[in-house]
PDB file of C-alpha atoms in Angstrom:
ATOM      1  CA  MET A   1     -32.805 114.421  42.565  1.00  0.00           C
ATOM      2  CA  ILE A   2     -32.552 110.849  43.852  1.00  0.00           C
ATOM      3  CA  ASN A   3     -33.222 110.536  47.569  1.00  0.00           C
ATOM      4  CA  LYS A   4     -35.145 107.237  47.779  1.00  0.00           C
ATOM      5  CA  ILE A   5     -33.998 104.001  46.141  1.00  0.00           C
ATOM      6  CA  LEU A   6     -35.976 100.754  46.167  1.00  0.00           C
ATOM      7  CA  VAL A   7     -33.880  97.575  46.211  1.00  0.00           C
ATOM      8  CA  PRO A   8     -35.850  94.325  45.770  1.00  0.00           C
ATOM      9  CA  VAL A   9     -34.104  91.377  47.424  1.00  0.00           C
ATOM     10  CA  ASP A  10     -34.781  87.645  47.437  1.00  0.00           C
ATOM     11  CA  PHE A  11     -31.631  86.869  49.479  1.00  0.00           C
ATOM     12  CA  SER A  12     -29.867  85.396  46.436  1.00  0.00           C
ATOM     13  CA  GLU A  13     -26.300  86.157  45.399  1.00  0.00           C
ATOM     14  CA  SER A  14     -27.758  88.169  42.531  1.00  0.00           C
ATOM     15  CA  ALA A  15     -29.615  90.379  45.013  1.00  0.00           C
ATOM     16  CA  ARG A  16     -26.475  90.736  47.124  1.00  0.00           C
ATOM     17  CA  SER A  17     -24.555  91.898  44.062  1.00  0.00           C
ATOM     18  CA  ALA A  18     -27.279  94.437  43.288  1.00  0.00           C
ATOM     19  CA  LEU A  19     -27.101  95.711  46.861  1.00  0.00           C
ATOM     20  CA  GLN A  20     -23.388  96.425  46.417  1.00  0.00           C
ATOM     21  CA  PHE A  21     -24.212  98.626  43.430  1.00  0.00           C
ATOM     22  CA  ALA A  22     -27.099 100.220  45.321  1.00  0.00           C
ATOM     23  CA  VAL A  23     -24.931 101.211  48.268  1.00  0.00           C
ATOM     24  CA  ASP A  24     -22.495 103.096  46.044  1.00  0.00           C
ATOM     25  CA  VAL A  25     -25.273 104.840  44.119  1.00  0.00           C
ATOM     26  CA  ALA A  26     -26.965 105.799  47.405  1.00  0.00           C
ATOM     27  CA  ASN A  27     -23.714 107.213  48.751  1.00  0.00           C
ATOM     28  CA  HIS A  28     -23.212 109.316  45.611  1.00  0.00           C
ATOM     29  CA  PHE A  29     -26.734 110.752  45.845  1.00  0.00           C
ATOM     30  CA  ASN A  30     -26.922 110.794  49.664  1.00  0.00           C
ATOM     31  CA  ALA A  31     -30.060 108.682  49.263  1.00  0.00           C
ATOM     32  CA  THR A  32     -31.919 106.237  51.517  1.00  0.00           C
ATOM     33  CA  LEU A  33     -32.174 102.572  50.541  1.00  0.00           C
ATOM     34  CA  THR A  34     -35.369 100.595  51.090  1.00  0.00           C
ATOM     35  CA  LEU A  35     -35.013  96.838  50.790  1.00  0.00           C
ATOM     36  CA  TYR A  36     -38.170  95.154  49.520  1.00  0.00           C
ATOM     37  CA  HIS A  37     -38.946  91.452  49.922  1.00  0.00           C
ATOM     38  CA  ALA A  38     -42.003  89.724  48.488  1.00  0.00           C
ATOM     39  CA  TRP A  39     -42.938  87.014  50.967  1.00  0.00           C
ATOM     40  CA  THR A  40     -44.948  84.015  49.822  1.00  0.00           C
ATOM     41  CA  PRO A  41     -46.270  81.681  52.550  1.00  0.00           C
ATOM     42  CA  PRO A  42     -44.070  78.569  52.318  1.00  0.00           C
ATOM     43  CA  MET A  43     -45.252  75.006  51.959  1.00  0.00           C
ATOM     44  CA  SER A  44     -44.621  72.720  54.893  1.00  0.00           C
ATOM     45  CA  ASP A  45     -43.576  69.092  54.397  1.00  0.00           C
ATOM     46  CA  ALA A  46     -45.619  68.108  57.412  1.00  0.00           C
ATOM     47  CA  VAL A  47     -49.394  67.943  57.735  1.00  0.00           C
ATOM     48  CA  LEU A  48     -50.204  70.792  60.114  1.00  0.00           C
ATOM     49  CA  SER A  49     -53.287  71.958  61.900  1.00  0.00           C
ATOM     50  CA  VAL A  50     -54.590  75.408  61.027  1.00  0.00           C
ATOM     51  CA  ASP A  51     -53.056  76.877  64.191  1.00  0.00           C
ATOM     52  CA  ASP A  52     -49.706  75.167  63.615  1.00  0.00           C
ATOM     53  CA  GLN A  53     -49.689  76.352  60.007  1.00  0.00           C
ATOM     54  CA  LYS A  54     -50.276  79.934  61.120  1.00  0.00           C
ATOM     55  CA  GLU A  55     -47.393  79.634  63.588  1.00  0.00           C
ATOM     56  CA  PHE A  56     -45.194  78.172  60.857  1.00  0.00           C
ATOM     57  CA  PHE A  57     -45.983  81.157  58.630  1.00  0.00           C
ATOM     58  CA  ILE A  58     -45.306  83.620  61.445  1.00  0.00           C
ATOM     59  CA  GLN A  59     -41.925  82.077  62.170  1.00  0.00           C
ATOM     60  CA  ASP A  60     -40.926  82.004  58.503  1.00  0.00           C
ATOM     61  CA  LYS A  61     -41.868  85.636  58.007  1.00  0.00           C
ATOM     62  CA  ALA A  62     -40.021  86.641  61.192  1.00  0.00           C
ATOM     63  CA  GLN A  63     -36.870  84.933  59.903  1.00  0.00           C
ATOM     64  CA  ARG A  64     -37.079  86.905  56.678  1.00  0.00           C
ATOM     65  CA  VAL A  65     -37.524  90.161  58.554  1.00  0.00           C
ATOM     66  CA  LYS A  66     -34.324  89.325  60.470  1.00  0.00           C
ATOM     67  CA  LEU A  67     -32.565  88.708  57.167  1.00  0.00           C
ATOM     68  CA  LEU A  68     -33.737  92.098  55.899  1.00  0.00           C
ATOM     69  CA  GLU A  69     -32.462  93.746  59.069  1.00  0.00           C
ATOM     70  CA  SER A  70     -29.120  91.973  58.612  1.00  0.00           C
ATOM     71  CA  TRP A  71     -28.840  93.094  54.992  1.00  0.00           C
ATOM     72  CA  CYS A  72     -29.681  96.664  55.969  1.00  0.00           C
ATOM     73  CA  LYS A  73     -26.950  96.585  58.581  1.00  0.00           C
ATOM     74  CA  GLU A  74     -24.549  95.121  56.031  1.00  0.00           C
ATOM     75  CA  ALA A  75     -25.318  97.977  53.650  1.00  0.00           C
ATOM     76  CA  GLY A  76     -23.749 100.413  56.099  1.00  0.00           C
ATOM     77  CA  THR A  77     -25.857 103.331  54.902  1.00  0.00           C
ATOM     78  CA  SER A  78     -29.305 104.769  55.606  1.00  0.00           C
ATOM     79  CA  CYS A  79     -31.586 101.784  55.075  1.00  0.00           C
ATOM     80  CA  THR A  80     -35.153 100.662  55.800  1.00  0.00           C
ATOM     81  CA  HIS A  81     -37.046  97.552  54.715  1.00  0.00           C
ATOM     82  CA  ILE A  82     -40.472  96.374  53.539  1.00  0.00           C
ATOM     83  CA  ILE A  83     -41.927  92.877  53.464  1.00  0.00           C
ATOM     84  CA  ASP A  84     -45.331  91.978  52.050  1.00  0.00           C
ATOM     85  CA  ASP A  85     -47.147  89.131  50.352  1.00  0.00           C
ATOM     86  CA  ASP A  86     -47.620  90.614  46.880  1.00  0.00           C
ATOM     87  CA  GLU A  87     -46.434  88.927  43.722  1.00  0.00           C
ATOM     88  CA  PRO A  88     -42.888  90.341  43.329  1.00  0.00           C
ATOM     89  CA  SER A  89     -43.233  92.460  40.188  1.00  0.00           C
ATOM     90  CA  ALA A  90     -46.644  93.777  41.197  1.00  0.00           C
ATOM     91  CA  GLY A  91     -45.420  94.571  44.708  1.00  0.00           C
ATOM     92  CA  ILE A  92     -42.379  96.446  43.441  1.00  0.00           C
ATOM     93  CA  LEU A  93     -44.454  98.515  41.023  1.00  0.00           C
ATOM     94  CA  LYS A  94     -47.035  99.207  43.740  1.00  0.00           C
ATOM     95  CA  HIS A  95     -44.415 100.636  46.073  1.00  0.00           C
ATOM     96  CA  VAL A  96     -42.818 102.618  43.239  1.00  0.00           C
ATOM     97  CA  ALA A  97     -46.201 104.262  42.646  1.00  0.00           C
ATOM     98  CA  SER A  98     -47.110 104.890  46.283  1.00  0.00           C
ATOM     99  CA  ASN A  99     -43.836 105.738  48.031  1.00  0.00           C
ATOM    100  CA  ASN A 100     -42.180 108.278  45.735  1.00  0.00           C
ATOM    101  CA  PHE A 101     -39.072 106.262  44.892  1.00  0.00           C
ATOM    102  CA  GLN A 102     -36.877 107.704  42.156  1.00  0.00           C
ATOM    103  CA  LEU A 103     -34.861 104.606  41.250  1.00  0.00           C
ATOM    104  CA  VAL A 104     -35.107 100.812  41.440  1.00  0.00           C
ATOM    105  CA  ILE A 105     -31.919  98.739  41.641  1.00  0.00           C
ATOM    106  CA  MET A 106     -32.318  94.985  41.361  1.00  0.00           C
ATOM    107  CA  GLY A 107     -30.561  91.794  40.298  1.00  0.00           C
ATOM    108  CA  THR A 108     -31.642  90.044  37.115  1.00  0.00           C
ATOM    109  CA  ARG A 109     -30.964  86.395  37.820  1.00  0.00           C
ATOM    110  CA  GLY A 110     -29.642  83.964  40.426  1.00  0.00           C
ATOM    111  CA  GLU A 111     -30.759  81.130  42.643  1.00  0.00           C
ATOM    112  CA  SER A 112     -33.050  82.514  45.316  1.00  0.00           C
ATOM    113  CA  VAL A 113     -34.185  81.226  48.661  1.00  0.00           C
ATOM    114  CA  ASP A 114     -37.598  80.693  47.059  1.00  0.00           C
ATOM    115  CA  ARG A 115     -36.319  78.646  44.115  1.00  0.00           C
ATOM    116  CA  GLY A 116     -37.493  80.133  40.839  1.00  0.00           C
ATOM    117  CA  LEU A 117     -39.693  82.770  42.497  1.00  0.00           C
ATOM    118  CA  TRP A 118     -38.261  85.737  40.650  1.00  0.00           C
ATOM    119  CA  VAL A 119     -35.053  84.783  38.925  1.00  0.00           C
ATOM    120  CA  GLY A 120     -34.848  87.147  36.003  1.00  0.00           C
ATOM    121  CA  SER A 121     -38.478  87.253  34.887  1.00  0.00           C
ATOM    122  CA  ASN A 122     -39.520  89.657  37.623  1.00  0.00           C
ATOM    123  CA  ALA A 123     -36.622  92.011  36.907  1.00  0.00           C
ATOM    124  CA  SER A 124     -37.650  91.997  33.256  1.00  0.00           C
ATOM    125  CA  GLY A 125     -41.258  92.760  34.165  1.00  0.00           C
ATOM    126  CA  VAL A 126     -40.214  95.691  36.340  1.00  0.00           C
ATOM    127  CA  VAL A 127     -37.898  97.052  33.630  1.00  0.00           C
ATOM    128  CA  GLU A 128     -40.754  96.943  31.147  1.00  0.00           C
ATOM    129  CA  ASP A 129     -43.496  98.452  33.313  1.00  0.00           C
ATOM    130  CA  SER A 130     -41.752 100.802  35.737  1.00  0.00           C
ATOM    131  CA  THR A 131     -42.498 104.516  35.520  1.00  0.00           C
ATOM    132  CA  ILE A 132     -39.107 105.353  37.044  1.00  0.00           C
ATOM    133  CA  PRO A 133     -35.567 104.357  36.009  1.00  0.00           C
ATOM    134  CA  VAL A 134     -34.506 100.797  36.778  1.00  0.00           C
ATOM    135  CA  LEU A 135     -30.882  99.748  37.193  1.00  0.00           C
ATOM    136  CA  ALA A 136     -30.764  96.017  36.446  1.00  0.00           C
ATOM    137  CA  ILE A 137     -27.645  94.227  37.675  1.00  0.00           C
ATOM    138  CA  PRO A 138     -26.685  90.931  36.001  1.00  0.00           C
ATOM    139  CA  HIS A 139     -25.742  88.083  38.300  1.00  0.00           C
ATOM    140  CA  TYR A 140     -22.099  88.035  37.179  1.00  0.00           C
ATOM    141  CA  ALA A 141     -21.529  91.793  37.118  1.00  0.00           C
ATOM    142  CA  ASN A 142     -18.618  92.868  39.314  1.00  0.00           C
ATOM    143  CA  TYR A 143     -18.931  96.327  40.762  1.00  0.00           C
ATOM    144  CA  LYS A 144     -16.133  98.627  39.622  1.00  0.00           C
ATOM    145  CA  GLY A 145     -17.946 101.929  39.440  1.00  0.00           C
ATOM    146  CA  PHE A 146     -19.396 103.542  36.324  1.00  0.00           C
ATOM    147  CA  LYS A 147     -16.289 104.687  34.473  1.00  0.00           C
ATOM    148  CA  LYS A 148     -17.391 103.838  30.926  1.00  0.00           C
ATOM    149  CA  VAL A 149     -21.033 104.318  29.905  1.00  0.00           C
ATOM    150  CA  MET A 150     -22.602 103.481  26.547  1.00  0.00           C
ATOM    151  CA  ILE A 151     -25.967 104.979  25.597  1.00  0.00           C
ATOM    152  CA  ALA A 152     -27.940 103.101  22.948  1.00  0.00           C
ATOM    153  CA  VAL A 153     -29.723 105.401  20.491  1.00  0.00           C
ATOM    154  CA  GLU A 154     -31.960 104.483  17.564  1.00  0.00           C
ATOM    155  CA  ASP A 155     -32.352 107.740  15.656  1.00  0.00           C
ATOM    156  CA  ASP A 156     -31.886 111.497  15.888  1.00  0.00           C
ATOM    157  CA  GLU A 157     -35.444 112.130  17.075  1.00  0.00           C
ATOM    158  CA  THR A 158     -34.259 112.298  20.641  1.00  0.00           C
ATOM    159  CA  ASP A 159     -36.001 114.565  23.129  1.00  0.00           C
ATOM    160  CA  LEU A 160     -33.092 116.113  24.980  1.00  0.00           C
ATOM    161  CA  GLU A 161     -35.385 116.811  27.927  1.00  0.00           C
ATOM    162  CA  ALA A 162     -35.294 113.063  28.529  1.00  0.00           C
ATOM    163  CA  TRP A 163     -31.570 113.371  29.130  1.00  0.00           C
ATOM    164  CA  GLU A 164     -31.876 115.710  32.124  1.00  0.00           C
ATOM    165  CA  TYR A 165     -32.029 112.856  34.643  1.00  0.00           C
ATOM    166  CA  LEU A 166     -29.241 111.024  32.872  1.00  0.00           C
ATOM    167  CA  SER A 167     -27.062 114.116  32.789  1.00  0.00           C
ATOM    168  CA  ALA A 168     -27.360 114.562  36.553  1.00  0.00           C
ATOM    169  CA  TRP A 169     -26.525 110.882  37.053  1.00  0.00           C
ATOM    170  CA  LEU A 170     -23.450 111.035  34.825  1.00  0.00           C
ATOM    171  CA  GLY A 171     -22.412 114.314  36.374  1.00  0.00           C
ATOM    172  CA  LEU A 172     -21.854 112.567  39.702  1.00  0.00           C
ATOM    173  CA  PHE A 173     -19.953 109.574  38.347  1.00  0.00           C
ATOM    174  CA  LYS A 174     -18.088 111.498  35.616  1.00  0.00           C
ATOM    175  CA  PRO A 175     -17.622 108.545  33.249  1.00  0.00           C
ATOM    176  CA  LYS A 176     -16.454 108.369  29.666  1.00  0.00           C
ATOM    177  CA  VAL A 177     -19.703 108.413  27.625  1.00  0.00           C
ATOM    178  CA  THR A 178     -20.231 106.876  24.186  1.00  0.00           C
ATOM    179  CA  LEU A 179     -23.440 107.131  22.161  1.00  0.00           C
ATOM    180  CA  VAL A 180     -23.866 103.849  20.281  1.00  0.00           C
ATOM    181  CA  HIS A 181     -26.047 103.118  17.270  1.00  0.00           C
ATOM    182  CA  ILE A 182     -26.477  99.672  15.714  1.00  0.00           C
ATOM    183  CA  SER A 183     -27.072  99.776  11.953  1.00  0.00           C
ATOM    184  CA  ASP A 184     -28.209  96.972   9.649  1.00  0.00           C
ATOM    185  CA  ASP A 185     -27.214  99.094   6.665  1.00  0.00           C
ATOM    186  CA  LYS A 186     -23.700  98.496   5.355  1.00  0.00           C
ATOM    187  CA  GLN A 187     -23.709 101.991   3.838  1.00  0.00           C
ATOM    188  CA  PHE A 188     -24.402 103.967   7.006  1.00  0.00           C
ATOM    189  CA  ASN A 189     -22.916 107.355   6.158  1.00  0.00           C
ATOM    190  CA  GLN A 190     -26.281 109.073   6.686  1.00  0.00           C
ATOM    191  CA  GLU A 191     -26.717 107.406  10.059  1.00  0.00           C
ATOM    192  CA  ARG A 192     -23.197 108.387  11.022  1.00  0.00           C
ATOM    193  CA  HIS A 193     -24.071 112.008  10.169  1.00  0.00           C
ATOM    194  CA  TRP A 194     -27.122 112.222  12.438  1.00  0.00           C
ATOM    195  CA  LEU A 195     -25.327 110.350  15.225  1.00  0.00           C
ATOM    196  CA  LYS A 196     -22.487 112.858  15.090  1.00  0.00           C
ATOM    197  CA  ASP A 197     -25.018 115.713  15.102  1.00  0.00           C
ATOM    198  CA  LEU A 198     -26.897 114.214  18.078  1.00  0.00           C
ATOM    199  CA  THR A 199     -23.658 113.797  20.015  1.00  0.00           C
ATOM    200  CA  GLU A 200     -22.740 117.431  19.387  1.00  0.00           C
ATOM    201  CA  ARG A 201     -26.197 118.608  20.522  1.00  0.00           C
ATOM    202  CA  VAL A 202     -25.958 116.505  23.681  1.00  0.00           C
ATOM    203  CA  ASN A 203     -22.508 117.900  24.473  1.00  0.00           C
ATOM    204  CA  GLN A 204     -23.690 121.468  23.895  1.00  0.00           C
ATOM    205  CA  ARG A 205     -26.776 120.998  26.057  1.00  0.00           C
ATOM    206  CA  PHE A 206     -24.992 119.178  28.874  1.00  0.00           C
ATOM    207  CA  MET A 207     -21.583 120.781  29.103  1.00  0.00           C
ATOM    208  CA  GLY A 208     -20.165 118.220  31.516  1.00  0.00           C
ATOM    209  CA  MET A 209     -20.922 115.161  29.392  1.00  0.00           C
ATOM    210  CA  GLN A 210     -18.361 115.350  26.557  1.00  0.00           C
ATOM    211  CA  ALA A 211     -19.672 112.244  24.858  1.00  0.00           C
ATOM    212  CA  ASP A 212     -18.167 110.417  21.897  1.00  0.00           C
ATOM    213  CA  TYR A 213     -20.093 108.301  19.390  1.00  0.00           C
ATOM    214  CA  ARG A 214     -19.694 104.935  17.649  1.00  0.00           C
ATOM    215  CA  ILE A 215     -21.746 103.160  14.997  1.00  0.00           C
ATOM    216  CA  TYR A 216     -21.719  99.375  14.611  1.00  0.00           C
ATOM    217  CA  SER A 217     -22.930  97.337  11.662  1.00  0.00           C
ATOM    218  CA  ASN A 218     -24.947  94.297  12.681  1.00  0.00           C
ATOM    219  CA  ASP A 219     -28.194  92.752  11.478  1.00  0.00           C
ATOM    220  CA  THR A 220     -29.143  92.019  15.093  1.00  0.00           C
ATOM    221  CA  VAL A 221     -29.424  94.896  17.549  1.00  0.00           C
ATOM    222  CA  THR A 222     -28.783  92.680  20.567  1.00  0.00           C
ATOM    223  CA  GLU A 223     -25.612  91.201  19.084  1.00  0.00           C
ATOM    224  CA  GLY A 224     -24.461  94.652  18.068  1.00  0.00           C
ATOM    225  CA  LEU A 225     -24.948  96.026  21.578  1.00  0.00           C
ATOM    226  CA  ASN A 226     -23.173  93.036  23.060  1.00  0.00           C
ATOM    227  CA  ASP A 227     -20.242  93.602  20.694  1.00  0.00           C
ATOM    228  CA  ALA A 228     -20.183  97.296  21.584  1.00  0.00           C
ATOM    229  CA  ALA A 229     -20.292  96.608  25.323  1.00  0.00           C
ATOM    230  CA  HIS A 230     -17.323  94.266  25.067  1.00  0.00           C
ATOM    231  CA  GLU A 231     -15.293  96.500  22.764  1.00  0.00           C
ATOM    232  CA  LEU A 232     -15.891  99.609  24.870  1.00  0.00           C
ATOM    233  CA  SER A 233     -15.482  97.703  28.167  1.00  0.00           C
ATOM    234  CA  ALA A 234     -18.710  99.375  29.256  1.00  0.00           C
ATOM    235  CA  ASP A 235     -19.582  99.480  32.946  1.00  0.00           C
ATOM    236  CA  LEU A 236     -23.155 100.579  32.174  1.00  0.00           C
ATOM    237  CA  LEU A 237     -25.576 100.359  29.243  1.00  0.00           C
ATOM    238  CA  VAL A 238     -28.314 102.994  29.080  1.00  0.00           C
ATOM    239  CA  MET A 239     -31.479 102.467  27.037  1.00  0.00           C
ATOM    240  CA  PHE A 240     -34.502 104.734  26.718  1.00  0.00           C
ATOM    241  CA  SER A 241     -37.425 102.368  27.113  1.00  0.00           C
ATOM    242  CA  GLU A 242     -40.051 104.658  25.598  1.00  0.00           C
ATOM    243  CA  LYS A 243     -38.691 103.787  22.162  1.00  0.00           C
ATOM    244  CA  LYS A 244     -41.216 101.030  21.516  1.00  0.00           C
ATOM    245  CA  SER A 245     -40.190 100.533  17.886  1.00  0.00           C
ATOM    246  CA  PHE A 246     -36.555 100.178  18.914  1.00  0.00           C
ATOM    247  CA  LEU A 247     -37.311  97.923  21.841  1.00  0.00           C
ATOM    248  CA  SER A 248     -39.562  95.556  19.920  1.00  0.00           C
ATOM    249  CA  LYS A 249     -37.461  94.968  16.816  1.00  0.00           C
ATOM    250  CA  LEU A 250     -36.196  91.551  17.789  1.00  0.00           C
ATOM    251  CA  PHE A 251     -38.410  90.166  20.479  1.00  0.00           C
ATOM    252  CA  GLY A 252     -41.920  91.405  19.764  1.00  0.00           C
ATOM    253  CA  GLY A 253     -41.826  93.181  23.111  1.00  0.00           C
ATOM    254  CA  SER A 254     -39.360  95.342  24.988  1.00  0.00           C
ATOM    255  CA  GLU A 255     -35.761  94.910  23.911  1.00  0.00           C
ATOM    256  CA  THR A 256     -34.745  96.613  27.109  1.00  0.00           C
ATOM    257  CA  LYS A 257     -36.614  93.849  28.909  1.00  0.00           C
ATOM    258  CA  ARG A 258     -34.690  91.146  27.080  1.00  0.00           C
ATOM    259  CA  MET A 259     -31.355  92.934  27.424  1.00  0.00           C
ATOM    260  CA  SER A 260     -31.681  93.026  31.198  1.00  0.00           C
ATOM    261  CA  ALA A 261     -31.756  89.236  31.203  1.00  0.00           C
ATOM    262  CA  ILE A 262     -28.920  88.446  28.775  1.00  0.00           C
ATOM    263  CA  MET A 263     -26.302  91.168  29.080  1.00  0.00           C
ATOM    264  CA  ASN A 264     -23.359  90.931  31.447  1.00  0.00           C
ATOM    265  CA  THR A 265     -23.314  94.719  31.654  1.00  0.00           C
ATOM    266  CA  PRO A 266     -25.555  96.580  34.131  1.00  0.00           C
ATOM    267  CA  LEU A 267     -28.523  98.154  32.357  1.00  0.00           C
ATOM    268  CA  LEU A 268     -30.100 101.493  33.234  1.00  0.00           C
ATOM    269  CA  ALA A 269     -33.551 101.549  31.630  1.00  0.00           C
ATOM    270  CA  MET A 270     -34.892 105.094  31.352  1.00  0.00           C
ATOM    271  CA  PRO A 271     -38.693 105.272  30.919  1.00  0.00           C
ATOM    272  CA  PHE A 272     -40.010 108.462  29.387  1.00  0.00           C
ATOM    273  CA  ASP A 273     -43.354 109.291  27.775  1.00  0.00           C
TER     274      ASP A 273
END
């Protein structure tokens, strides 16, 4: 199901952390990693002739290719690399569309070699616009496997077909799964009923999942999910990013996008039409 994984890197500690996650995921799926680096011609402090400037660019790009080769070797698994001069988010999405990747794994913040080039904002843009799942790794996330997974759900109008990919993913890692709903209604008995029903349908459809469910009362979805992640000690938060009404409640855009930048829990954003 997953045999090609794209891993954007800017040579920051955040990217290195994401690579650690990517290696384990690749080993579980027996997949190939492709490291992607968006190269922007650097500015030189010196006044250079046109020829000297070209040479300066060539040397800088060659150094980055060597870094990519070093990171591939460090990964210790099947690994290739790409470097081009696209804007980072656009370049990532271009390669997702043209090279048949099934998953993107990337860091969400950190201090990069190109200061401020794509520290968080690019990860958020990819999460929002990608047509394939994106695993966004916060800078301070420590890899410990995916033993406890929480899946954020808004309502019971869930297309179970959208869970096929997720079921295969969870089947490999075999975590404890909890469906989580954040309610702003203090009297949430009705919501508890449909959440219980959804959990039962998911468990019946995907026999290996055996999910539990929890409902949290909070006026703010983001705060509620943060509370849930801490209480459940979640190793992974899953959100279905086709739920535009759910994702735009707080931020006027994609809540998944914002969550990838503020959570300390890795986020798997699942885009489905």
